[in-house]
Coordinates of C-alpha atoms in Angstrom, one line a residue:
X907 CA 99.1 85.4 86.5
X908 CA 96.9 88.2 87.8
X909 CA 97.1 91.9 87.4
X910 CA 99.7 92.2 90.1
X911 CA 102.5 90.7 87.8
X912 CA 101.3 91.1 84.5
X913 CA 102.3 93.6 81.8
X914 CA 99.6 95.9 80.6
X915 CA 99.2 93.7 77.4
X916 CA 99.0 90.5 79.4
X917 CA 102.5 89.3 78.6
X918 CA 104.1 86.8 81.1
X919 CA 106.8 88.0 83.2
X920 CA 109.6 86.2 85.0
X921 CA 111.0 87.2 88.2
X922 CA 109.6 89.6 90.9
X923 CA 107.3 92.4 90.0
X924 CA 109.4 95.6 89.4
X925 CA 107.5 97.1 92.1
X926 CA 109.3 95.1 94.6
X927 CA 112.7 96.0 93.2
X928 CA 111.8 99.6 93.4
X929 CA 110.6 99.2 97.0
X930 CA 113.8 97.3 97.9
X931 CA 116.1 100.1 96.6
X932 CA 113.9 102.6 98.3
X933 CA 114.4 100.9 101.5
X934 CA 118.1 101.0 101.2
X935 CA 118.0 104.7 100.5
X936 CA 115.5 105.3 103.5
X937 CA 117.8 103.1 105.7
X938 CA 120.8 105.3 105.0
X939 CA 118.9 108.6 105.4
X940 CA 117.6 107.6 108.9
X941 CA 121.1 106.4 110.0
X942 CA 122.6 109.7 108.7
X943 CA 119.9 111.8 110.3
X944 CA 120.5 110.1 113.8
X945 CA 124.2 110.8 114.0
X946 CA 124.1 114.3 115.7
X947 CA 122.3 112.8 118.8
X948 CA 125.3 110.4 119.4
X949 CA 128.0 113.1 118.9
X950 CA 126.2 115.5 121.2
X951 CA 128.6 114.7 124.1
X952 CA 131.7 114.5 122.1
X953 CA 131.1 117.9 120.5
X954 CA 130.4 119.4 123.9
X955 CA 133.6 118.0 125.3
X956 CA 135.9 119.1 122.4
X957 CA 134.3 122.5 121.6
X958 CA 132.6 123.5 124.8
X959 CA 129.3 124.1 123.0
X960 CA 126.2 123.8 125.2
X961 CA 123.6 121.2 124.8
X962 CA 121.3 124.0 123.8
X963 CA 123.7 125.2 121.0
X964 CA 124.0 121.6 119.6
X965 CA 120.4 120.9 120.1
X966 CA 119.7 124.0 117.9
X967 CA 121.7 122.6 115.1
X968 CA 119.9 119.4 115.4
X969 CA 116.6 121.4 115.5
X970 CA 117.6 123.0 112.0
X971 CA 118.3 119.5 110.7
X972 CA 114.9 118.1 111.8
X973 CA 113.0 121.2 110.8
X974 CA 114.4 121.2 107.4
X975 CA 113.9 117.4 107.2
X976 CA 110.1 118.2 107.5
X977 CA 109.9 121.5 105.6
X978 CA 111.7 120.3 102.5
X979 CA 109.4 117.2 102.3
X980 CA 106.4 118.4 100.4
X981 CA 108.6 120.3 97.9
X982 CA 110.6 117.0 97.5
X983 CA 107.4 115.2 96.8
X984 CA 106.2 117.8 94.2
X985 CA 109.7 117.6 92.6
X986 CA 109.5 114.0 92.4
X987 CA 106.2 114.4 90.4
X988 CA 107.9 116.9 88.2
X989 CA 111.5 115.7 87.7
X990 CA 111.4 112.1 88.9
X991 CA 112.2 109.9 91.8
X992 CA 115.7 109.1 90.7
X993 CA 116.9 112.5 90.3
X994 CA 115.5 113.9 93.3
X995 CA 116.9 111.1 95.5
X996 CA 120.4 111.0 93.8
X997 CA 120.8 114.7 94.5
X998 CA 119.8 114.4 98.0
X999 CA 122.4 111.7 98.6
X1000 CA 125.1 114.0 97.3
X1001 CA 123.9 116.8 99.6
X1002 CA 124.1 114.4 102.6
X1003 CA 127.7 113.3 101.6
X1004 CA 128.8 116.9 101.3
X1005 CA 127.3 117.9 104.6
X1006 CA 128.7 115.1 106.5
X1007 CA 132.1 115.2 104.9
X1008 CA 132.6 118.9 105.6
X1009 CA 131.9 118.8 109.3
X1010 CA 135.4 117.4 109.8
X1011 CA 136.6 121.0 109.1
X1012 CA 134.3 123.0 111.3
X1013 CA 135.3 124.9 114.3
X1014 CA 132.3 127.2 115.0
X1015 CA 128.7 126.4 116.0
X1016 CA 127.4 128.1 112.9
X1017 CA 129.4 125.5 110.7
X1018 CA 127.5 122.7 112.6
X1019 CA 124.3 124.3 111.7
X1020 CA 125.4 124.7 108.0
X1021 CA 126.5 121.0 107.6
X1022 CA 124.6 118.7 109.8
X1023 CA 121.7 121.2 110.0
X1024 CA 121.4 122.8 106.5
X1025 CA 122.9 120.4 104.0
X1026 CA 122.1 117.1 105.7
X1027 CA 118.6 118.4 106.7
X1028 CA 117.9 119.1 103.1
X1029 CA 119.3 115.9 102.0
X1030 CA 117.4 113.7 104.3
X1031 CA 114.2 115.7 104.0
X1032 CA 114.2 114.9 100.3
X1033 CA 114.0 111.2 101.3
X1034 CA 111.7 111.4 104.0
X1035 CA 108.2 109.8 104.5
X1036 CA 106.6 111.5 101.5
X1037 CA 109.2 109.5 99.5
X1038 CA 107.4 106.4 100.9
X1039 CA 104.0 107.7 100.0
X1040 CA 105.1 108.4 96.5
X1041 CA 106.6 104.9 95.8
X1042 CA 103.6 103.2 97.4
X1043 CA 101.1 105.4 95.8
X1044 CA 102.5 104.8 92.2
X1045 CA 103.8 101.3 92.4
X1046 CA 101.2 99.4 94.7
X1047 CA 97.5 98.9 94.9
X1048 CA 97.6 95.7 96.8
X1049 CA 99.4 95.5 100.1
X1050 CA 99.9 99.1 99.9
X1051 CA 99.6 99.5 103.9
X1052 CA 102.1 96.7 104.4
X1053 CA 104.6 98.0 101.9
X1054 CA 104.3 101.4 103.6
X1055 CA 105.1 100.0 107.0
X1056 CA 108.1 98.1 105.7
X1057 CA 109.5 101.2 104.1
X1058 CA 108.8 103.3 107.1
X1059 CA 110.6 100.6 109.1
X1060 CA 113.7 101.3 107.1
X1061 CA 114.1 104.3 109.5
X1062 CA 114.3 102.0 112.4
X1063 CA 116.7 99.8 110.7
X1064 CA 119.0 102.5 109.7
X1065 CA 119.0 103.5 113.3
X1066 CA 119.7 100.0 114.4
X1067 CA 122.7 99.7 112.1
X1068 CA 124.2 103.1 112.5
X1069 CA 123.8 104.1 116.1
X1070 CA 126.1 101.3 117.7
X1071 CA 128.7 101.9 115.0
X1072 CA 128.6 105.6 115.3
X1073 CA 128.9 105.6 119.0
X1074 CA 132.0 103.1 118.9
X1075 CA 133.7 105.0 116.2
X1076 CA 133.2 108.3 118.1
X1077 CA 134.5 106.7 121.2
X1078 CA 137.6 104.9 119.7
X1079 CA 138.5 107.3 117.0
X1080 CA 136.8 110.5 117.7
X1081 CA 133.7 112.1 116.3
X1082 CA 135.3 113.0 112.8
X1083 CA 135.6 109.3 111.7
X1084 CA 131.8 108.7 111.8
X1085 CA 131.2 111.8 109.9
X1086 CA 133.4 110.5 107.1
X1087 CA 131.7 107.1 107.3
X1088 CA 128.3 108.7 106.7
X1089 CA 129.7 110.7 103.8
X1090 CA 131.1 107.7 101.9
X1091 CA 128.0 105.5 102.8
X1092 CA 125.6 108.2 101.1
X1093 CA 127.7 108.3 98.1
X1094 CA 127.6 104.5 97.8
X1095 CA 123.9 104.4 97.5
X1096 CA 123.8 106.8 94.5
X1097 CA 124.5 104.1 91.8
X1098 CA 121.8 101.9 93.1
X1099 CA 119.2 104.7 92.9
X1100 CA 120.3 105.6 89.4
X1101 CA 120.3 102.0 88.2
X1102 CA 117.2 100.3 89.8
X1103 CA 114.6 103.1 90.6
X1104 CA 112.1 103.9 88.0
X1105 CA 109.5 106.8 88.3
X1106 CA 106.3 104.9 87.1
X1107 CA 105.3 101.4 86.4
X1108 CA 104.2 102.5 82.9
X1109 CA 107.9 103.5 82.2
X1110 CA 108.8 99.8 82.2
X1111 CA 105.5 98.5 80.7
X1112 CA 103.7 97.2 83.6
X1113 CA 100.8 98.1 86.0
X1114 CA 101.1 98.9 89.5
X1115 CA 101.2 95.7 91.8
X1116 CA 97.7 94.6 92.1
X1117 CA 96.2 97.2 89.8
X1118 CA 93.4 96.1 87.6
X1119 CA 93.5 96.5 83.7
X1120 CA 92.7 100.0 82.8
X1121 CA 93.7 101.3 86.0
X1122 CA 95.2 104.9 86.1
X1123 CA 97.5 104.0 89.0
X1124 CA 101.0 104.0 88.1
X1125 CA 100.5 105.6 84.7
X1126 CA 102.8 108.5 84.0
X1127 CA 101.0 111.8 83.9
X1128 CA 102.2 115.3 83.6
X1129 CA 102.8 117.1 86.7
X1130 CA 103.1 120.8 86.0
X1131 CA 104.2 123.5 88.5
X1132 CA 107.3 121.6 90.2
X1133 CA 108.0 122.7 93.7
X1134 CA 105.2 125.4 93.3
X1135 CA 102.7 122.7 93.3
X1136 CA 103.5 122.0 97.0
X1137 CA 102.2 125.6 97.9
X1138 CA 99.2 125.0 95.5
X1139 CA 98.3 121.8 97.5
X1140 CA 98.8 123.6 100.8
X1141 CA 96.5 126.3 100.0
X1142 CA 93.8 123.8 99.3
X1143 CA 94.3 121.5 102.3
X1144 CA 94.7 124.1 105.0
X1145 CA 90.9 125.0 104.5
X1146 CA 90.1 121.5 105.6
X1147 CA 90.0 120.7 109.5
X1148 CA 91.1 117.2 108.9
X1149 CA 94.5 118.6 107.9
X1150 CA 95.0 120.3 111.0
X1151 CA 94.0 117.4 113.0
X1152 CA 96.5 115.2 111.2
X1153 CA 99.2 117.8 111.3
X1154 CA 98.6 118.6 115.1
X1155 CA 98.9 114.9 116.0
X1156 CA 101.9 114.3 113.8
X1157 CA 103.8 117.4 115.3
X1158 CA 103.3 115.6 118.7
X1159 CA 104.6 112.5 117.4
X1160 CA 107.7 114.1 116.1
X1161 CA 108.3 115.9 119.5
X1162 CA 107.9 112.6 121.3
X1163 CA 110.2 110.5 119.1
X1164 CA 113.0 112.2 117.0
X1165 CA 113.0 115.5 118.8
X1166 CA 113.0 114.2 122.3
X1167 CA 114.0 110.5 122.6
X1168 CA 116.1 110.4 119.4
X1169 CA 118.1 113.5 120.2
X1170 CA 118.4 113.5 124.0
X1171 CA 117.9 110.0 125.3
X1172 CA 121.6 109.2 125.1
X1173 CA 122.6 112.5 126.9
X1174 CA 119.8 111.9 129.6
X1175 CA 121.0 108.4 130.2
X1176 CA 124.5 109.5 130.6
X1177 CA 123.4 112.0 133.2
X1178 CA 122.4 109.1 135.3
X1179 CA 125.7 107.3 134.9
X1180 CA 125.1 105.0 131.9
X1181 CA 127.8 104.9 129.3
X1182 CA 127.0 106.5 126.0
X1183 CA 127.6 103.3 124.2
X1184 CA 125.1 101.5 126.4
X1185 CA 122.4 104.2 125.9
X1186 CA 123.1 104.1 122.0
X1187 CA 122.6 100.5 122.1
X1188 CA 119.2 101.0 123.8
X1189 CA 118.1 103.3 121.0
X1190 CA 119.3 100.6 118.6
X1191 CA 117.0 98.1 120.2
X1192 CA 114.1 100.6 119.7
X1193 CA 114.9 100.5 116.2
X1194 CA 114.9 96.8 116.1
X1195 CA 111.4 96.6 117.7
X1196 CA 110.3 99.4 115.6
X1197 CA 110.8 97.4 112.5
X1198 CA 108.3 94.9 113.8
X1199 CA 105.9 97.5 115.1
X1200 CA 105.8 99.5 111.9
X1201 CA 105.3 96.5 109.7
X1202 CA 102.5 95.2 111.9
X1203 CA 101.1 98.8 111.8
X1204 CA 101.0 98.6 108.0
X1205 CA 99.2 95.3 108.2
X1206 CA 96.8 96.6 110.5
X1207 CA 96.2 99.7 108.4
X1208 CA 95.0 97.5 105.5
X1209 CA 92.5 96.1 107.8
X1210 CA 91.3 98.5 110.6
X1211 CA 90.2 102.2 110.9
X1212 CA 93.3 104.3 110.9
X1213 CA 91.8 106.8 113.2
X1214 CA 91.6 104.2 116.0
X1215 CA 95.0 103.1 115.4
X1216 CA 96.4 106.5 116.0
X1217 CA 94.4 106.8 119.1
X1218 CA 95.8 103.7 120.6
X1219 CA 99.4 104.5 119.6
X1220 CA 99.4 108.0 121.0
X1221 CA 97.7 107.1 124.2
X1222 CA 100.2 104.1 124.9
X1223 CA 103.2 106.3 124.2
X1224 CA 102.0 109.0 126.4
X1225 CA 101.5 106.8 129.3
X1226 CA 105.0 105.3 128.9
X1227 CA 106.8 108.6 128.7
X1228 CA 105.3 109.5 132.1
X1229 CA 107.1 106.6 133.6
X1230 CA 110.6 107.2 131.9
X1231 CA 112.1 109.6 134.4
X1232 CA 112.1 106.8 137.2
X1233 CA 113.8 104.2 134.9
X1234 CA 117.1 105.9 134.3
X1235 CA 120.1 104.5 136.2
X1236 CA 123.7 103.5 135.7
X1237 CA 122.6 100.1 134.7
X1238 CA 119.9 98.8 132.4
X1239 CA 117.1 97.4 134.7
X1240 CA 114.2 95.2 133.5
X1241 CA 111.8 98.1 133.7
X1242 CA 114.0 100.0 131.2
X1243 CA 114.1 97.1 128.9
X1244 CA 110.2 97.0 129.1
X1245 CA 110.1 100.7 128.1
X1246 CA 112.6 100.2 125.2
X1247 CA 110.7 97.3 123.8
X1248 CA 107.3 99.0 124.2
X1249 CA 108.5 102.3 122.8
X1250 CA 110.2 100.7 119.9
X1251 CA 106.9 98.8 118.9
X1252 CA 105.2 102.4 118.9
X1253 CA 107.9 104.7 117.6
X1254 CA 106.7 105.2 114.0
X1255 CA 103.7 102.9 113.9
X1256 CA 101.7 106.1 113.4
X1257 CA 103.2 106.6 109.8
X1258 CA 101.1 103.9 108.0
X1259 CA 97.7 105.0 109.2
X1260 CA 98.6 108.8 108.7
X1261 CA 99.7 108.1 105.1
X1262 CA 96.5 106.1 104.6
X1263 CA 94.4 109.0 106.0
X1264 CA 96.1 111.6 103.8
X1265 CA 95.5 109.4 100.7
X1266 CA 91.8 108.9 101.8
X1267 CA 91.1 112.7 102.4
X1268 CA 93.3 114.3 99.8
X1269 CA 93.2 111.8 96.9
X1270 CA 96.0 112.3 94.3
X1271 CA 97.4 115.2 96.3
X1272 CA 97.8 112.7 99.1
X1273 CA 101.7 112.4 98.9
X1274 CA 102.2 116.1 98.9
X1275 CA 99.6 116.6 101.6
X1276 CA 101.4 114.0 103.6
X1277 CA 104.5 116.0 103.0
X1278 CA 103.0 119.0 104.7
X1279 CA 101.6 116.8 107.6
X1280 CA 105.2 115.5 107.8
X1281 CA 106.5 118.9 107.9
X1282 CA 104.5 119.4 111.2
X1283 CA 106.0 116.4 112.5
X1284 CA 109.5 117.7 112.0
X1285 CA 108.5 121.2 113.4
X1286 CA 107.4 119.3 116.5
X1287 CA 110.7 117.6 116.6
X1288 CA 112.8 120.8 116.2
X1289 CA 110.9 122.4 119.1
X1290 CA 111.5 119.3 121.3
X1291 CA 115.1 119.0 120.3
X1292 CA 115.7 122.6 121.3
X1293 CA 113.3 122.9 124.1
X1294 CA 114.5 119.8 125.9
X1295 CA 118.2 121.0 125.5
X1296 CA 117.2 124.3 127.2
X1297 CA 115.3 122.5 130.1
X1298 CA 118.5 120.4 130.5
X1299 CA 120.6 123.4 130.7
X1300 CA 118.4 125.5 133.0
X1301 CA 117.1 122.7 135.3
X1302 CA 120.0 120.2 135.1
X1303 CA 117.7 117.3 134.2
X1304 CA 115.3 116.3 131.4
X1305 CA 112.4 115.3 133.8
X1306 CA 110.1 118.1 132.9
X1307 CA 110.6 117.4 129.1
X1308 CA 109.4 113.8 129.6
X1309 CA 106.2 114.9 131.5
X1310 CA 105.4 117.6 128.9
X1311 CA 105.8 115.0 126.0
X1312 CA 103.6 112.5 127.7
X1313 CA 100.9 115.1 128.2
X1314 CA 101.1 116.2 124.5
X1315 CA 100.6 112.6 123.4
X1316 CA 97.3 112.6 125.2
X1317 CA 96.3 115.5 123.2
X1318 CA 97.3 113.8 120.0
X1319 CA 95.0 110.9 120.8
X1320 CA 92.1 113.3 121.0
X1321 CA 92.9 114.9 117.8
X1322 CA 93.0 111.5 116.1
X1323 CA 89.8 110.6 117.7
X1324 CA 88.1 113.8 116.1
X1325 CA 89.1 113.0 112.4
X1326 CA 85.9 112.3 110.4
X1327 CA 85.3 109.0 108.9
X1328 CA 84.7 110.3 105.4
X1329 CA 83.0 107.0 104.4
X1330 CA 82.5 108.2 100.9
X1331 CA 86.2 108.5 100.3
X1332 CA 87.8 105.7 98.2
X1333 CA 89.2 102.7 99.9
X1334 CA 92.9 103.3 101.1
X1335 CA 94.5 100.1 100.2
X1336 CA 94.0 96.8 98.5
X1337 CA 90.7 97.6 97.0

C-alpha cells in the first residue's frame, strides 16, 4: 500500500481513502450550489410577467448575486482556514435556504435583490471555486488536477439537474414552487456536510492522497487572522503582474459564461420564438458536456502547460460567440446543437489550469489568491448580466452583447499568453 492510502504510521486501511469521501460530499455541495445559483436566469420571464419588472431590473438582482458569489469567495477561503470547511459550508447552505424560501413573499425589486441577490449570493459564494482549491490543496497530491476538474464539473452537473426541473416547475406551478424546492434541497445537504467532511487529513490520522511520508500537505496548521487574512493576501498578490493577468482573463471568463450565457441565453432564445423550456434544456446540455470538458481539462492540467490551455480555451470560446447571433430561431437547428456542444466542453474548462497557476505562483496562499481571481470572474459576470440586460432593453436584442463578449475572449487569450512560466516554482500536481 502506497502513501496515497496509508495512514501516517503505516497502518493498513480498508475502503477508500478519506480524501475521496470528502471530495464526493464536496461534489454534492457544489452541485447544489450551482443549481441554486442558476435559478434566477430561468425565472427572469416569469418575474417579468407577474411584476412587470424590466430585464435590466431583474438582471441587476442577478448581478448582485454573481458579484457577491465572487467577492465573498476569498473571505470564505480564509474562514475555512480559520474555522474549518464544515462550519463555513453548513452556514452557507442555511443562508441559501433562507434566501430562496423568503422569495415567495416578495413584492418589490429590492426584495429580489435581498433574497436571490444578497442571501443566496453570499451562500453560494462561500461554496464557490476556492472551496475546490481548498479541498484539493489539503486532501490531494496525486491526481490533484483531475479532482479539481471533477469538482469544478459539479457546477455543470447542478445546472444539468436543476435547469429543466426549475423551468418545468415554473411553467406548471409558478415561480414560487421552484424557490421552495431550492430551499428544501439546500437544507437537505447540511447533514451530509456535517457528517462526512473533515478539515484536514491529519484530523483522521491519514496523509493527503499521494503524499510522501513526512509531507506537510494535509497537516493541520494554525491559520490566524480569519477573514482578515484574505485582505493580507490581496495586499501581497496585487503587486505581482501575474495576478492581474489571471484576474483579467478570469473576469472575461465570467462575463462570457455565467453573466451572459447563463443569465440571458433563455431570454434571448425566447426572443426568437424558442420556448423557454427548450432553451433551458439547451443550457442543461451545455452542463452535460461541461462535465466532460472540465474533467478532461483537469486531466490535461496535470500534463500540459496551463497557460497554453487557457489560450486555446479563450480563443475558441470567442470565435463561437461571434457566430451565436445567427444560430437562434424558433427551432433547434444542427448549427445550434454544434454551438451548445462546443460551448459546453469549453464552459468552465478554464478553472483547473487557473487553480494550478494560482498554486504555482502563490504557494500556500494559492486558495485565497484564487478566491480573489475568482472574485474578478464574478465581477465580470455581474457586469455582463447587467450590461446585456440593458442592451436588450435599449436595442431590443442581445446581438451587440454576443459580439462584445467574443472580442473580450480574444483579449483573455492574450493575457493568458503573457503569464510568465516561472519554471522555478514548485510542480503543480502529482509531483
